[in-house]
Every structure is written in structure tokens, then in C-alpha cells.
Amino acid sequence: MQGYTELLFRDVYAEIFSGIDVAVSPFISALPEGRAKDREWNDVLPELNTKMPVIPQVMGSVADDIVLLANRLYDLGHPVVNLNLGCPYKMVAKKKKGSGILCFPDELDALLERLVSGMKGRLSVKTRLGRHTRDEFHTLIEIYNRYPLEDLTVHPRTGVQMYKGDPDLDFFESVLPGITHRVIYNGDLWSLDRFTALSKRFPTISDWMIGRWVIPNPFLPAEIKGDRFDDETKLSLLKQFHDAIYARQVERLDGPGHVTNVMKAFWVYFKDAFEHGDRLFKPLRRLTDLAAYEAAVEQIFAGRPTLAG
Ligand SMILES: Cc1cc2nc3c(=O)[nH]c(=O)nc-3n(C[C@H](O)[C@H](O)[C@H](O)COP(=O)(O)O)c2cc1C
């Protein structure tokens, strides 16, 4: 997740929690000649990613640029590269990137053909059901099935839906048998109960991708693998998680305004760890001073907030 699950987050996560087999990096934009922004490239350097395995994700619309970037990533030590066909934002989609190419099946077909034939490594894909309607997915499945993909992560919403509404599980269930690839389910996997229900409903799926919910519920990957935590332990680990992220952001960033901004962005999701999270988060919203921020966070945890059910 762009702006959230970069290396700093993944390192802190791996130091405190467990259960994640592999992370997919925030997308790396494929620039002309296969270049990438330094910040995005450095995020997937194997020598820095020692705590949690990472699969680089790329986004672009020019096949040659993506192939060149994927091959540079292969040479760096990444045998698999994930292609982002899910990003919903208009600015991205109008350039036929992310979910924006899903409503142009011929162009998607041509893109995949070029990638599969030009890439030294293997291609993994993350997709939505379509750009505008889920009906686009029938054609998309035919296209995906034609290529030797490593796996297909499906977030069963359309691009224009953004993150609103529920994932369309009924539709997903109806089309799942027609997909020949290993399918990874993604979308609104926020609790162990939710995981249990989904894994019962989709017994053929054995791989699950957690997005936003890893921030308020960092225990979930370990819980899925059988670990259990009492609320006392959870609260203490959540505090540790927050404090470690905060300490590294202070180290990394110049100036209190930048630090409080990234921490407020973190709280946008982190607050959902708690009952009445919005109310807890509110006093943090206007703070731009580190001492005031630290005091406000201490106060939140000192109040022993109830964890969200
Ligand atoms: C702020 C934000 C940034 C995201 N960045 C990416 C990204 O770089 N690559 C990607 O594949 N998905 C990205 N996503 C989407 C999530 O990976 C995931 O597909 C989506 O949120 C649904 O899963 P969830 O309900 O578990 O969050 C992002 C989502 C959000 C909210």
C-alpha cells in the first residue's frame, strides 16, 4: 500500500509480529526505459529486505517500460514481479494504468502478451473485477487464463467503486471456478471471524492478501496460522507497533510537521483497532508538535481503550 507498507513498516511489522509469508511492495511506477524513482526502487532492494520477503509490484501502461523494469528487478534478485491492475484512482486510470486498462481488453491482452514474452522472470497479477462493471471480468478471465501467470490476486470490487461498498462475493464465487490460475483473495479481510467465513465459503483458496486491515489488526496473519492473543497482549503490542513506527519516522523525516502528517495517515487505519477509534483519533488531528503528539498518544493508551470487536 502506497504511503503505508514501505520497508520501514515491513521491518517494524516483522520485528513485532509474524504470520506474513510475503509482502507485495507498494507499486513502482514504470518510467521510460524501465527506470524507477529512487525511493520506489530502493524499497525493494534485496539487501535491505531481510526481515520480510517482498515481491515488487509495478504499474504502467507502456509494455516496453514495464518489461525493462521487470527485467531490472529480475537482475536485482526478484524472480516474480506483480502487475498492478487494481489502482482505482482516476488520475491513474485515465492513463490506462491500474484498473484503467481493464475496460480495454484488447490492450490488456496485448500488454500481457508483451510482458510474458519479454520478461525474464514470472508475472503475477493483481486485478479488480473491472473498471466500470463486474461484467468486464468474464472477458478478463479469458485473457488471464491464456497466460502463464504466477498467480492472480482478485479484489472483487470494480475500479470505479474505489473502496466503497462490499466486495462482490456472490459474483466472485460464481466466476472463481473459471479461473485457471492460483487465486489469491483480497478485500475486507479484517478479522479472524471474517477469514474463517471466507475460507469456508472459498475452500479452493489457500492464499489471502490483507491490505488496510494489517494496520489496525496486525495480529491477523498470525491468528490465521493458529496463534491467539488476549486483549492485554494486543494492546501492549499495538502500542509497541505505534511507537516503533513513530520512532523510525522521527529518525527518517525532517521536521515535526512531516512526522505528524505521516503518523496521522497511519492513524486513519490504526484507529480501527479500537472501539470508538474516530473519537480517540480526533485530538491527534490538529497536532503538529511532536511533544504534544507523544503526550496525546500516551493518553490514549493510558486510557486502556477497548479493542474493536
Ligand atoms: C492508501 C492505499 C494505498 C494502496 N496502495 C496499493 C498499492 O500500491 N498496490 C496495490 O496493489 N494495492 C494498493 N492498495 C489496495 C490494497 O492493497 C487492497 O487491494 C485494498 O485495500 C482491498 O483490500 P483490504 O480491504 O484488505 O484493504 C492501496 C489501498 C490503499 C487504501
Short mmCIF file of C-alpha atoms and ligand atoms in Angstrom, two decimals:
data_model
loop_
_atom_site.label_atom_id
_atom_site.label_comp_id
_atom_site.label_asym_id
_atom_site.label_seq_id
_atom_site.Cartn_x
_atom_site.Cartn_y
_atom_site.Cartn_z
CA MET A 1 0.00 0.00 0.00
CA GLN A 2 1.50 3.28 -1.20
CA GLY A 3 2.44 5.50 1.72
CA TYR A 4 1.92 2.74 4.26
CA THR A 5 3.62 -0.58 3.73
CA GLU A 6 7.03 0.60 2.60
CA LEU A 7 10.18 -1.02 4.01
CA LEU A 8 10.06 0.91 7.29
CA PHE A 9 6.61 -0.54 8.02
CA ARG A 10 7.51 -4.04 6.87
CA ASP A 11 10.63 -4.08 9.06
CA VAL A 12 8.77 -2.90 12.14
CA TYR A 13 5.99 -5.38 11.45
CA ALA A 14 8.42 -8.28 11.17
CA GLU A 15 10.19 -7.29 14.38
CA ILE A 16 6.96 -7.36 16.40
CA PHE A 17 4.52 -9.67 14.61
CA SER A 18 4.56 -12.77 12.50
CA GLY A 19 2.41 -14.68 10.04
CA ILE A 20 3.01 -12.83 6.78
CA ASP A 21 4.60 -15.13 4.20
CA VAL A 22 5.36 -12.42 1.68
CA ALA A 23 4.59 -8.76 1.14
CA VAL A 24 3.76 -7.14 -2.17
CA SER A 25 5.52 -3.79 -2.37
CA PRO A 26 3.67 -0.53 -2.94
CA PHE A 27 3.61 -0.08 -6.71
CA ILE A 28 6.73 1.07 -8.52
CA SER A 29 5.85 3.26 -11.50
CA ALA A 30 7.46 2.02 -14.71
CA LEU A 31 9.17 5.11 -16.12
CA PRO A 32 10.60 5.36 -19.66
CA GLU A 33 13.44 2.92 -20.36
CA GLY A 34 12.50 0.87 -17.34
CA ARG A 35 13.62 3.46 -14.85
CA ALA A 36 12.00 3.91 -11.46
CA LYS A 37 12.03 6.62 -8.84
CA ASP A 38 14.92 6.04 -6.40
CA ARG A 39 12.57 5.88 -3.43
CA GLU A 40 10.45 3.16 -5.06
CA TRP A 41 13.43 1.21 -6.34
CA ASN A 42 15.26 1.30 -3.00
CA ASP A 43 12.17 -0.04 -1.27
CA VAL A 44 12.66 -3.46 -2.86
CA LEU A 45 16.46 -3.81 -2.69
CA PRO A 46 17.02 -7.41 -1.56
CA GLU A 47 19.88 -6.45 0.76
CA LEU A 48 17.53 -4.16 2.70
CA ASN A 49 14.54 -6.52 2.66
CA THR A 50 15.99 -9.10 5.00
CA LYS A 51 13.15 -9.28 7.52
CA MET A 52 10.19 -9.97 5.27
CA PRO A 53 10.26 -11.35 1.72
CA VAL A 54 8.88 -8.88 -0.78
CA ILE A 55 7.51 -9.17 -4.31
CA PRO A 56 7.91 -5.92 -6.22
CA GLN A 57 4.75 -4.56 -7.76
CA VAL A 58 4.94 -2.45 -10.91
CA MET A 59 2.42 -0.19 -12.53
CA GLY A 60 2.48 1.28 -16.01
CA SER A 61 0.84 1.16 -19.40
CA VAL A 62 3.82 1.05 -21.77
CA ALA A 63 4.77 -2.60 -22.23
CA ASP A 64 8.42 -1.91 -23.07
CA ASP A 65 8.91 0.19 -19.95
CA ILE A 66 7.33 -2.47 -17.74
CA VAL A 67 9.38 -5.27 -19.33
CA LEU A 68 12.60 -3.31 -18.89
CA LEU A 69 11.77 -2.52 -15.27
CA ALA A 70 10.71 -6.12 -14.54
CA ASN A 71 13.97 -7.36 -16.06
CA ARG A 72 16.00 -4.94 -13.96
CA LEU A 73 14.13 -6.26 -10.93
CA TYR A 74 14.87 -9.82 -12.05
CA ASP A 75 18.57 -8.99 -12.30
CA LEU A 76 18.36 -7.50 -8.83
CA GLY A 77 17.10 -10.83 -7.50
CA HIS A 78 13.33 -10.74 -7.93
CA PRO A 79 12.13 -13.74 -9.97
CA VAL A 80 8.48 -12.67 -9.70
CA VAL A 81 7.01 -9.24 -10.38
CA ASN A 82 3.40 -8.30 -9.69
CA LEU A 83 1.48 -6.08 -12.10
CA ASN A 84 -0.97 -3.61 -10.58
CA LEU A 85 -4.30 -3.78 -12.43
CA GLY A 86 -6.26 -2.60 -9.45
CA CYS A 87 -5.40 1.01 -8.66
CA PRO A 88 -8.77 2.81 -8.79
CA TYR A 89 -7.74 6.47 -8.89
CA LYS A 90 -8.95 8.46 -11.89
CA MET A 91 -5.60 10.18 -12.44
CA VAL A 92 -4.03 6.74 -12.86
CA ALA A 93 -6.92 5.04 -14.64
CA LYS A 94 -7.27 7.67 -17.32
CA LYS A 95 -3.72 6.82 -18.44
CA LYS A 96 -4.85 3.18 -18.80
CA LYS A 97 -2.83 2.17 -15.78
CA GLY A 98 -4.04 0.19 -12.77
CA SER A 99 -7.74 -0.64 -13.13
CA GLY A 100 -7.89 1.83 -16.05
CA ILE A 101 -6.85 -0.78 -18.59
CA LEU A 102 -9.46 -3.34 -17.51
CA CYS A 103 -12.11 -1.82 -19.78
CA PHE A 104 -9.78 -2.12 -22.80
CA PRO A 105 -9.46 -5.90 -23.04
CA ASP A 106 -7.61 -5.92 -26.37
CA GLU A 107 -4.98 -3.56 -24.99
CA LEU A 108 -4.69 -5.61 -21.82
CA ASP A 109 -4.29 -8.75 -23.90
CA ALA A 110 -1.53 -7.12 -25.95
CA LEU A 111 0.16 -5.84 -22.79
CA LEU A 112 0.19 -9.27 -21.14
CA GLU A 113 1.46 -10.86 -24.34
CA ARG A 114 4.39 -8.43 -24.43
CA LEU A 115 5.15 -8.85 -20.74
CA VAL A 116 5.04 -12.62 -20.74
CA SER A 117 7.19 -12.89 -23.84
CA GLY A 118 9.67 -10.19 -22.79
CA MET A 119 10.11 -10.79 -19.07
CA LYS A 120 12.99 -12.89 -17.79
CA GLY A 121 11.02 -13.71 -14.65
CA ARG A 122 7.45 -14.69 -13.86
CA LEU A 123 4.43 -12.40 -13.92
CA SER A 124 1.91 -12.20 -11.11
CA VAL A 125 -1.21 -10.03 -11.48
CA LYS A 126 -3.43 -8.12 -9.07
CA THR A 127 -6.81 -7.23 -10.52
CA ARG A 128 -10.22 -5.83 -9.77
CA LEU A 129 -13.39 -7.20 -11.38
CA GLY A 130 -13.36 -4.49 -13.99
CA ARG A 131 -13.10 -0.74 -14.38
CA HIS A 132 -16.82 0.11 -14.63
CA THR A 133 -18.78 -3.12 -14.12
CA ARG A 134 -18.17 -6.61 -12.87
CA ASP A 135 -19.34 -7.96 -16.22
CA GLU A 136 -15.97 -6.94 -17.66
CA PHE A 137 -14.50 -9.76 -15.60
CA HIS A 138 -15.83 -12.52 -17.88
CA THR A 139 -13.62 -11.29 -20.72
CA LEU A 140 -10.77 -10.57 -18.32
CA ILE A 141 -10.80 -14.16 -17.09
CA GLU A 142 -10.50 -15.43 -20.66
CA ILE A 143 -7.48 -13.18 -21.14
CA TYR A 144 -5.80 -14.05 -17.84
CA ASN A 145 -6.33 -17.75 -18.49
CA ARG A 146 -4.36 -17.50 -21.73
CA TYR A 147 -1.13 -16.50 -19.97
CA PRO A 148 1.17 -18.43 -17.64
CA LEU A 149 0.69 -16.20 -14.63
CA GLU A 150 2.36 -16.96 -11.32
CA ASP A 151 -0.90 -16.15 -9.55
CA LEU A 152 -3.93 -13.87 -9.80
CA THR A 153 -4.91 -11.73 -6.84
CA VAL A 154 -8.56 -10.70 -7.11
CA HIS A 155 -10.01 -7.77 -5.20
CA PRO A 156 -13.69 -8.27 -6.06
CA ARG A 157 -14.70 -4.67 -6.46
CA THR A 158 -14.70 -2.59 -9.64
CA GLY A 159 -12.25 0.28 -10.10
CA VAL A 160 -14.93 2.97 -10.02
CA GLN A 161 -16.18 1.53 -6.75
CA MET A 162 -12.88 2.63 -5.18
CA TYR A 163 -13.08 1.17 -1.66
CA LYS A 164 -16.82 1.70 -1.24
CA GLY A 165 -19.47 -0.97 -0.92
CA ASP A 166 -18.79 -4.59 -0.18
CA PRO A 167 -16.57 -6.90 -2.20
CA ASP A 168 -18.92 -8.77 -4.54
CA LEU A 169 -18.58 -12.21 -3.01
CA ASP A 170 -21.56 -13.75 -4.82
CA PHE A 171 -20.15 -12.77 -8.18
CA PHE A 172 -16.64 -13.82 -7.16
CA GLU A 173 -17.98 -17.21 -6.12
CA SER A 174 -19.74 -17.64 -9.45
CA VAL A 175 -16.64 -16.90 -11.54
CA LEU A 176 -13.95 -18.49 -9.39
CA PRO A 177 -14.22 -21.99 -10.93
CA GLY A 178 -13.49 -20.49 -14.36
CA ILE A 179 -10.09 -19.09 -13.33
CA THR A 180 -7.26 -21.48 -14.11
CA HIS A 181 -4.64 -19.66 -12.03
CA ARG A 182 -3.84 -19.87 -8.35
CA VAL A 183 -6.22 -17.23 -6.99
CA ILE A 184 -5.32 -15.04 -4.05
CA TYR A 185 -8.34 -13.42 -2.43
CA ASN A 186 -8.11 -9.78 -1.32
CA GLY A 187 -10.65 -7.40 0.19
CA ASP A 188 -12.11 -6.55 3.60
CA LEU A 189 -10.28 -9.32 5.40
CA TRP A 190 -10.37 -7.61 8.78
CA SER A 191 -10.75 -10.31 11.43
CA LEU A 192 -10.28 -13.97 12.15
CA ASP A 193 -14.06 -14.46 12.03
CA ARG A 194 -14.15 -12.88 8.62
CA PHE A 195 -11.26 -15.08 7.48
CA THR A 196 -12.99 -18.19 8.83
CA ALA A 197 -16.19 -17.34 6.98
CA LEU A 198 -14.37 -16.60 3.72
CA SER A 199 -12.17 -19.67 3.88
CA LYS A 200 -15.26 -21.84 4.45
CA ARG A 201 -17.01 -20.22 1.53
CA PHE A 202 -14.00 -20.48 -0.79
CA PRO A 203 -12.36 -23.78 0.11
CA THR A 204 -10.24 -23.82 -3.05
CA ILE A 205 -8.44 -20.64 -2.00
CA SER A 206 -5.36 -21.08 0.13
CA ASP A 207 -3.74 -17.67 -0.28
CA TRP A 208 -5.06 -14.47 1.23
CA MET A 209 -3.92 -10.92 0.86
CA ILE A 210 -4.57 -8.39 3.59
CA GLY A 211 -4.45 -4.71 2.71
CA ARG A 212 -5.58 -1.92 5.00
CA TRP A 213 -6.53 -4.21 7.86
CA VAL A 214 -2.98 -5.22 8.63
CA ILE A 215 -2.59 -1.80 10.27
CA PRO A 216 -5.39 -1.98 12.88
CA ASN A 217 -5.23 -5.77 13.09
CA PRO A 218 -1.58 -6.73 12.73
CA PHE A 219 -2.33 -9.95 14.66
CA LEU A 220 -4.48 -11.40 11.90
CA PRO A 221 -1.77 -13.15 9.86
CA ALA A 222 -0.52 -14.99 12.97
CA GLU A 223 -4.10 -15.72 14.09
CA ILE A 224 -4.84 -17.24 10.70
CA LYS A 225 -1.90 -19.54 11.35
CA GLY A 226 -3.26 -20.53 14.75
CA ASP A 227 -1.76 -18.06 17.25
CA ARG A 228 -4.04 -16.41 19.79
CA PHE A 229 -3.57 -13.19 21.79
CA ASP A 230 -5.50 -11.84 24.75
CA ASP A 231 -6.61 -8.20 24.71
CA GLU A 232 -3.96 -7.16 27.22
CA THR A 233 -1.21 -8.51 24.98
CA LYS A 234 -2.81 -6.99 21.90
CA LEU A 235 -2.97 -3.55 23.47
CA SER A 236 0.64 -3.71 24.53
CA LEU A 237 1.74 -4.89 21.07
CA LEU A 238 -0.30 -2.18 19.36
CA LYS A 239 1.48 0.41 21.49
CA GLN A 240 4.85 -1.13 20.64
CA PHE A 241 3.89 -1.13 16.95
CA HIS A 242 2.88 2.52 17.02
CA ASP A 243 5.95 3.58 18.97
CA ALA A 244 8.35 1.75 16.68
CA ILE A 245 6.79 3.25 13.55
CA TYR A 246 6.85 6.69 15.16
CA ALA A 247 10.48 6.41 16.31
CA ARG A 248 11.62 5.49 12.80
CA GLN A 249 9.60 8.22 11.17
CA VAL A 250 11.20 10.73 13.56
CA GLU A 251 14.60 9.38 12.54
CA ARG A 252 13.77 9.42 8.84
CA LEU A 253 11.88 12.67 8.37
CA ASP A 254 12.87 16.28 8.70
CA GLY A 255 10.63 18.37 10.88
CA PRO A 256 7.71 17.70 13.19
CA GLY A 257 5.10 18.60 10.56
CA HIS A 258 6.19 15.77 8.29
CA VAL A 259 6.28 13.30 11.15
CA THR A 260 2.86 14.21 12.49
CA ASN A 261 1.46 14.07 8.95
CA VAL A 262 2.64 10.51 8.33
CA MET A 263 1.51 9.46 11.78
CA LYS A 264 -1.94 10.94 11.19
CA ALA A 265 -2.11 8.97 7.95
CA PHE A 266 -1.16 5.87 9.96
CA TRP A 267 -3.94 6.59 12.46
CA VAL A 268 -6.51 6.79 9.65
CA TYR A 269 -6.33 2.97 9.66
CA PHE A 270 -4.75 2.29 13.06
CA LYS A 271 -7.71 3.88 14.88
CA ASP A 272 -9.89 0.99 13.73
CA ALA A 273 -8.04 -1.21 16.19
CA PHE A 274 -10.17 0.44 18.87
CA GLU A 275 -13.82 0.79 19.66
CA HIS A 276 -14.78 4.42 19.00
CA GLY A 277 -11.50 4.83 17.15
CA ASP A 278 -12.70 8.04 15.48
CA ARG A 279 -13.19 9.64 18.86
CA LEU A 280 -9.73 8.59 20.01
CA PHE A 281 -8.09 9.85 16.84
CA LYS A 282 -9.83 13.24 16.86
CA PRO A 283 -7.50 15.03 19.31
CA LEU A 284 -4.48 13.96 17.23
CA ARG A 285 -5.82 15.51 14.06
CA ARG A 286 -4.71 19.06 14.65
CA LEU A 287 -1.36 18.38 16.33
CA THR A 288 1.83 19.41 14.56
CA ASP A 289 4.18 19.34 17.53
CA LEU A 290 5.97 16.14 18.49
CA ALA A 291 5.78 16.56 22.26
CA ALA A 292 2.06 17.24 22.04
CA TYR A 293 1.59 14.27 19.72
CA GLU A 294 3.52 11.95 22.03
CA ALA A 295 1.53 13.13 25.06
CA ALA A 296 -1.77 12.62 23.23
CA VAL A 297 -0.81 9.09 22.21
CA GLU A 298 0.32 8.26 25.76
CA GLN A 299 -3.04 9.49 26.98
CA ILE A 300 -4.92 7.30 24.52
CA PHE A 301 -3.10 4.16 25.64
CA ALA A 302 -3.17 5.11 29.33
CA GLY A 303 -6.97 5.12 29.00
CA ARG A 304 -6.76 1.40 28.12
CA PRO A 305 -9.04 1.71 25.10
CA THR A 306 -11.30 -1.21 24.31
CA LEU A 307 -10.26 -3.12 21.25
CA ALA A 308 -12.66 -3.25 18.34
CA GLY A 309 -14.63 -6.48 18.31
C1 LIG B 1 -3.82 4.12 0.77
C2 LIG B 1 -3.86 2.86 -0.04
C3 LIG B 1 -2.77 2.54 -0.85
C4 LIG B 1 -2.79 1.37 -1.62
N1 LIG B 1 -1.72 1.08 -2.41
C5 LIG B 1 -1.73 -0.06 -3.13
C6 LIG B 1 -0.62 -0.42 -3.95
O1 LIG B 1 0.39 0.29 -4.06
N2 LIG B 1 -0.70 -1.60 -4.64
C7 LIG B 1 -1.80 -2.42 -4.55
O2 LIG B 1 -1.83 -3.48 -5.17
N3 LIG B 1 -2.85 -2.10 -3.80
C8 LIG B 1 -2.84 -0.95 -3.09
N4 LIG B 1 -3.93 -0.64 -2.32
C9 LIG B 1 -5.09 -1.57 -2.29
C10 LIG B 1 -4.94 -2.67 -1.24
O3 LIG B 1 -3.78 -3.44 -1.49
C11 LIG B 1 -6.13 -3.63 -1.28
O4 LIG B 1 -6.22 -4.20 -2.56
C12 LIG B 1 -7.45 -2.96 -0.96
O5 LIG B 1 -7.32 -2.01 0.06
C13 LIG B 1 -8.51 -4.00 -0.55
O6 LIG B 1 -8.04 -4.85 0.46
P1 LIG B 1 -8.26 -4.53 2.03
O7 LIG B 1 -9.75 -4.48 2.26
O8 LIG B 1 -7.61 -5.68 2.74
O9 LIG B 1 -7.64 -3.22 2.30
C14 LIG B 1 -3.93 0.52 -1.57
C15 LIG B 1 -5.01 0.84 -0.75
C16 LIG B 1 -4.99 1.99 -0.01
C17 LIG B 1 -6.19 2.32 0.84
#
